């Protein structure tokens, strides 16, 4: 049975630096010598079953509280970076899809950790990811703030061999819900050289990730 998890979807998250050696690729490095060509290539997490995406953006204003007035004046402080809350169904209909969901959970959790100890480059902060959604959001630089994955008790599970210890078994629910929060981030250089409200309104900055 063909699985949509390995096909580029309207909604996905990408780690462009190749730090994770494309952990969600269909071909494992250990199984196919030709797969080494994919080492250090971007990792893309597809959401083939349309997720619910909530966008939060706000502005901060200071208040001038003058004596003997009925109303207060407001002064603009700043606009906050956009936050995205994603609730994504991850259905499992085969062992192949169960492995993808398991690796996807590892990818999301690794995306909140700095490199350390035995890593080749210890001390690197979590990577800046790119978020794409329905052509509305393109190349949005973001970081994972939190990730929730429940293993429910009232549902069937698919058993697969542990990729690291084949004699062990991993059980993945047939119906999963990934809930994660993303926060956007932009470098000072990019903001200074690329951003203007005029270009933003004209749609010229969408491909540069400004939202």
mmCIF file of C-alpha atoms in Angstrom:
data_model
loop_
_atom_site.group_PDB
_atom_site.id
_atom_site.type_symbol
_atom_site.label_atom_id
_atom_site.label_comp_id
_atom_site.label_asym_id
_atom_site.label_seq_id
_atom_site.Cartn_x
_atom_site.Cartn_y
_atom_site.Cartn_z
ATOM 1 C CA UNK A 1 0.000 0.000 0.000
ATOM 2 C CA UNK A 2 1.417 3.360 -1.023
ATOM 3 C CA UNK A 3 1.913 5.794 1.817
ATOM 4 C CA UNK A 4 1.551 9.584 1.494
ATOM 5 C CA UNK A 5 4.125 10.286 4.208
ATOM 6 C CA UNK A 6 7.051 10.289 1.764
ATOM 7 C CA UNK A 7 5.315 12.578 -0.748
ATOM 8 C CA UNK A 8 5.619 16.347 -0.455
ATOM 9 C CA UNK A 9 2.406 17.663 1.083
ATOM 10 C CA UNK A 10 0.681 21.082 1.239
ATOM 11 C CA UNK A 11 1.742 21.334 4.909
ATOM 12 C CA UNK A 12 5.223 20.370 6.063
ATOM 13 C CA UNK A 13 8.182 21.341 8.228
ATOM 14 C CA UNK A 14 11.711 21.218 6.873
ATOM 15 C CA UNK A 15 15.111 21.223 8.553
ATOM 16 C CA UNK A 16 17.228 22.702 5.735
ATOM 17 C CA UNK A 17 20.748 22.297 7.103
ATOM 18 C CA UNK A 18 20.879 18.491 6.855
ATOM 19 C CA UNK A 19 21.900 18.159 10.496
ATOM 20 C CA UNK A 20 19.713 15.074 10.989
ATOM 21 C CA UNK A 21 20.780 13.239 7.801
ATOM 22 C CA UNK A 22 17.210 13.098 6.522
ATOM 23 C CA UNK A 23 15.939 10.810 9.308
ATOM 24 C CA UNK A 24 12.500 10.676 7.663
ATOM 25 C CA UNK A 25 13.752 9.418 4.308
ATOM 26 C CA UNK A 26 12.270 6.156 3.080
ATOM 27 C CA UNK A 27 15.680 4.565 2.399
ATOM 28 C CA UNK A 28 17.863 3.824 5.409
ATOM 29 C CA UNK A 29 21.588 4.470 5.080
ATOM 30 C CA UNK A 30 22.468 1.092 6.563
ATOM 31 C CA UNK A 31 20.325 -0.787 4.031
ATOM 32 C CA UNK A 32 21.434 0.828 0.790
ATOM 33 C CA UNK A 33 24.946 2.112 -0.056
ATOM 34 C CA UNK A 34 23.450 4.500 -2.629
ATOM 35 C CA UNK A 35 21.508 6.199 0.162
ATOM 36 C CA UNK A 36 24.706 7.805 1.424
ATOM 37 C CA UNK A 37 24.194 10.403 -1.290
ATOM 38 C CA UNK A 38 21.302 11.633 0.857
ATOM 39 C CA UNK A 39 23.487 12.218 3.890
ATOM 40 C CA UNK A 40 23.447 15.832 5.093
ATOM 41 C CA UNK A 41 20.314 16.496 3.033
ATOM 42 C CA UNK A 42 17.291 18.341 4.479
ATOM 43 C CA UNK A 43 14.750 16.491 6.586
ATOM 44 C CA UNK A 44 11.100 17.107 5.696
ATOM 45 C CA UNK A 45 8.228 16.177 8.025
ATOM 46 C CA UNK A 46 5.074 15.806 5.933
ATOM 47 C CA UNK A 47 1.547 16.158 7.301
ATOM 48 C CA UNK A 48 -0.488 14.180 4.742
ATOM 49 C CA UNK A 49 -3.711 14.436 6.757
ATOM 50 C CA UNK A 50 -4.609 18.131 6.885
ATOM 51 C CA UNK A 51 -3.726 19.588 10.298
ATOM 52 C CA UNK A 52 -5.510 22.354 12.150
ATOM 53 C CA UNK A 53 -3.287 25.432 12.294
ATOM 54 C CA UNK A 54 -3.964 28.318 14.672
ATOM 55 C CA UNK A 55 -2.019 31.531 14.195
ATOM 56 C CA UNK A 56 -1.393 33.961 17.051
ATOM 57 C CA UNK A 57 0.033 37.416 16.448
ATOM 58 C CA UNK A 58 -0.264 40.498 18.622
ATOM 59 C CA UNK A 59 1.070 44.000 19.212
ATOM 60 C CA UNK A 60 2.227 45.581 22.466
ATOM 61 C CA UNK A 61 1.159 49.074 23.523
ATOM 62 C CA UNK A 62 2.122 51.145 26.561
ATOM 63 C CA UNK A 63 -0.521 53.069 28.446
ATOM 64 C CA UNK A 64 -0.252 56.699 29.535
ATOM 65 C CA UNK A 65 -2.296 56.933 32.736
ATOM 66 C CA UNK A 66 -2.834 60.647 33.309
ATOM 67 C CA UNK A 67 -4.475 62.059 36.423
ATOM 68 C CA UNK A 68 -8.134 63.129 36.187
ATOM 69 C CA UNK A 69 -8.815 61.581 32.761
ATOM 70 C CA UNK A 70 -11.577 59.262 31.634
ATOM 71 C CA UNK A 71 -9.493 57.650 28.923
ATOM 72 C CA UNK A 72 -5.888 56.534 28.505
ATOM 73 C CA UNK A 73 -3.668 57.015 25.492
ATOM 74 C CA UNK A 74 -1.688 54.187 23.953
ATOM 75 C CA UNK A 75 1.807 54.229 22.498
ATOM 76 C CA UNK A 76 3.073 51.475 20.229
ATOM 77 C CA UNK A 77 5.882 49.357 21.704
ATOM 78 C CA UNK A 78 6.387 46.405 19.386
ATOM 79 C CA UNK A 79 4.805 43.722 17.251
ATOM 80 C CA UNK A 80 5.357 40.173 18.491
ATOM 81 C CA UNK A 81 6.648 37.280 16.426
ATOM 82 C CA UNK A 82 3.905 35.049 15.113
ATOM 83 C CA UNK A 83 3.214 31.775 16.897
ATOM 84 C CA UNK A 84 1.668 28.733 15.254
ATOM 85 C CA UNK A 85 -0.182 25.966 17.044
ATOM 86 C CA UNK A 86 -0.515 22.802 14.964
ATOM 87 C CA UNK A 87 -2.754 19.820 15.663
ATOM 88 C CA UNK A 88 -1.898 17.149 13.129
ATOM 89 C CA UNK A 89 -3.528 13.712 12.780
ATOM 90 C CA UNK A 90 -0.967 11.018 11.985
ATOM 91 C CA UNK A 91 -2.710 7.835 10.861
ATOM 92 C CA UNK A 92 -0.910 4.489 10.801
ATOM 93 C CA UNK A 93 -2.072 1.805 8.360
ATOM 94 C CA UNK A 94 1.139 -0.214 7.991
ATOM 95 C CA UNK A 95 4.480 -0.944 9.627
ATOM 96 C CA UNK A 96 6.100 1.527 7.232
ATOM 97 C CA UNK A 97 3.837 4.335 8.406
ATOM 98 C CA UNK A 98 4.330 3.334 12.044
ATOM 99 C CA UNK A 99 8.089 3.716 11.600
ATOM 100 C CA UNK A 100 7.609 7.116 9.964
ATOM 101 C CA UNK A 101 5.477 8.370 12.869
ATOM 102 C CA UNK A 102 8.012 7.062 15.377
ATOM 103 C CA UNK A 103 10.896 8.783 13.552
ATOM 104 C CA UNK A 104 8.805 11.939 13.228
ATOM 105 C CA UNK A 105 8.439 12.056 17.007
ATOM 106 C CA UNK A 106 12.229 11.736 17.350
ATOM 107 C CA UNK A 107 12.738 14.514 14.806
ATOM 108 C CA UNK A 108 10.420 16.912 16.662
ATOM 109 C CA UNK A 109 11.995 16.209 20.040
ATOM 110 C CA UNK A 110 15.525 16.511 18.641
ATOM 111 C CA UNK A 111 14.476 19.873 17.219
ATOM 112 C CA UNK A 112 14.262 21.213 20.766
ATOM 113 C CA UNK A 113 17.707 20.033 21.882
ATOM 114 C CA UNK A 114 21.201 21.470 21.486
ATOM 115 C CA UNK A 115 24.050 19.255 20.339
ATOM 116 C CA UNK A 116 26.074 17.930 23.227
ATOM 117 C CA UNK A 117 28.799 15.637 24.487
ATOM 118 C CA UNK A 118 29.494 13.058 21.784
ATOM 119 C CA UNK A 119 28.108 15.105 18.880
ATOM 120 C CA UNK A 120 30.520 16.237 16.171
ATOM 121 C CA UNK A 121 29.773 19.890 16.947
ATOM 122 C CA UNK A 122 28.696 20.080 20.617
ATOM 123 C CA UNK A 123 27.066 23.266 21.825
ATOM 124 C CA UNK A 124 25.026 24.105 18.722
ATOM 125 C CA UNK A 125 21.510 25.382 19.553
ATOM 126 C CA UNK A 126 18.423 23.692 18.096
ATOM 127 C CA UNK A 127 18.069 24.272 14.349
ATOM 128 C CA UNK A 128 15.917 26.940 12.764
ATOM 129 C CA UNK A 129 13.283 25.071 10.761
ATOM 130 C CA UNK A 130 11.165 26.180 7.801
ATOM 131 C CA UNK A 131 7.375 25.934 7.820
ATOM 132 C CA UNK A 132 5.173 25.659 4.714
ATOM 133 C CA UNK A 133 1.386 25.624 4.664
ATOM 134 C CA UNK A 134 -1.139 25.715 1.795
ATOM 135 C CA UNK A 135 0.851 28.330 -0.118
ATOM 136 C CA UNK A 136 -0.102 30.900 2.543
ATOM 137 C CA UNK A 137 3.057 30.454 4.594
ATOM 138 C CA UNK A 138 6.268 29.865 2.658
ATOM 139 C CA UNK A 139 9.767 29.321 4.019
ATOM 140 C CA UNK A 140 8.813 30.653 7.473
ATOM 141 C CA UNK A 141 11.810 30.417 9.858
ATOM 142 C CA UNK A 142 10.666 28.921 13.124
ATOM 143 C CA UNK A 143 11.644 26.896 16.164
ATOM 144 C CA UNK A 144 9.753 24.220 18.063
ATOM 145 C CA UNK A 145 8.641 25.420 21.477
ATOM 146 C CA UNK A 146 6.697 22.360 22.609
ATOM 147 C CA UNK A 147 5.470 19.011 21.340
ATOM 148 C CA UNK A 148 2.717 16.749 22.703
ATOM 149 C CA UNK A 149 2.042 13.173 21.626
ATOM 150 C CA UNK A 150 -0.447 11.046 23.561
ATOM 151 C CA UNK A 151 -0.384 7.244 23.592
ATOM 152 C CA UNK A 152 -4.081 6.599 24.135
ATOM 153 C CA UNK A 153 -5.477 3.554 25.906
ATOM 154 C CA UNK A 154 -8.643 3.047 23.844
ATOM 155 C CA UNK A 155 -7.089 2.402 20.444
ATOM 156 C CA UNK A 156 -5.253 -0.325 18.534
ATOM 157 C CA UNK A 157 -1.476 -0.355 18.154
ATOM 158 C CA UNK A 158 0.820 -1.494 15.344
ATOM 159 C CA UNK A 159 3.937 -3.407 16.373
ATOM 160 C CA UNK A 160 7.255 -2.840 14.591
ATOM 161 C CA UNK A 161 10.829 -3.961 15.328
ATOM 162 C CA UNK A 162 12.954 -1.428 17.160
ATOM 163 C CA UNK A 163 15.297 0.074 14.510
ATOM 164 C CA UNK A 164 18.184 -0.003 17.000
ATOM 165 C CA UNK A 165 17.431 -3.306 18.766
ATOM 166 C CA UNK A 166 15.494 -5.520 16.303
ATOM 167 C CA UNK A 167 14.608 -8.111 18.941
ATOM 168 C CA UNK A 168 12.641 -5.435 20.796
ATOM 169 C CA UNK A 169 9.176 -4.255 19.770
ATOM 170 C CA UNK A 170 7.848 -0.708 19.429
ATOM 171 C CA UNK A 171 4.076 -0.182 19.514
ATOM 172 C CA UNK A 172 2.607 2.820 17.677
ATOM 173 C CA UNK A 173 -1.104 3.808 17.887
ATOM 174 C CA UNK A 174 -3.062 3.554 14.654
ATOM 175 C CA UNK A 175 -4.426 7.037 15.322
ATOM 176 C CA UNK A 176 -2.006 9.664 16.574
ATOM 177 C CA UNK A 177 -2.351 13.372 17.176
ATOM 178 C CA UNK A 178 0.779 15.499 17.062
ATOM 179 C CA UNK A 179 0.284 18.816 18.852
ATOM 180 C CA UNK A 180 3.129 21.303 18.550
ATOM 181 C CA UNK A 181 3.813 25.010 18.892
ATOM 182 C CA UNK A 182 6.163 26.889 16.596
ATOM 183 C CA UNK A 183 7.620 30.343 17.175
ATOM 184 C CA UNK A 184 8.946 32.398 14.284
ATOM 185 C CA UNK A 185 12.393 33.962 14.396
ATOM 186 C CA UNK A 186 14.306 36.373 12.146
ATOM 187 C CA UNK A 187 17.886 37.553 12.176
ATOM 188 C CA UNK A 188 18.567 41.278 12.758
ATOM 189 C CA UNK A 189 20.426 41.420 9.422
ATOM 190 C CA UNK A 190 17.480 39.954 7.525
ATOM 191 C CA UNK A 191 15.019 42.357 9.156
ATOM 192 C CA UNK A 192 17.231 45.368 8.482
ATOM 193 C CA UNK A 193 17.933 44.535 4.830
ATOM 194 C CA UNK A 194 14.748 42.840 3.646
ATOM 195 C CA UNK A 195 11.688 43.943 5.604
ATOM 196 C CA UNK A 196 9.364 46.817 4.806
ATOM 197 C CA UNK A 197 5.628 47.121 5.381
ATOM 198 C CA UNK A 198 5.192 48.182 1.736
ATOM 199 C CA UNK A 199 6.778 44.968 0.453
ATOM 200 C CA UNK A 200 4.951 42.939 3.094
ATOM 201 C CA UNK A 201 1.550 44.244 1.935
ATOM 202 C CA UNK A 202 2.467 43.638 -1.708
ATOM 203 C CA UNK A 203 3.244 39.992 -0.946
ATOM 204 C CA UNK A 204 6.868 40.374 -1.960
ATOM 205 C CA UNK A 205 8.191 38.945 1.309
ATOM 206 C CA UNK A 206 6.169 35.733 1.489
ATOM 207 C CA UNK A 207 8.923 33.646 -0.065
ATOM 208 C CA UNK A 208 11.399 35.139 2.402
ATOM 209 C CA UNK A 209 9.342 33.805 5.319
ATOM 210 C CA UNK A 210 7.872 37.032 6.659
ATOM 211 C CA UNK A 211 4.390 36.590 8.094
#
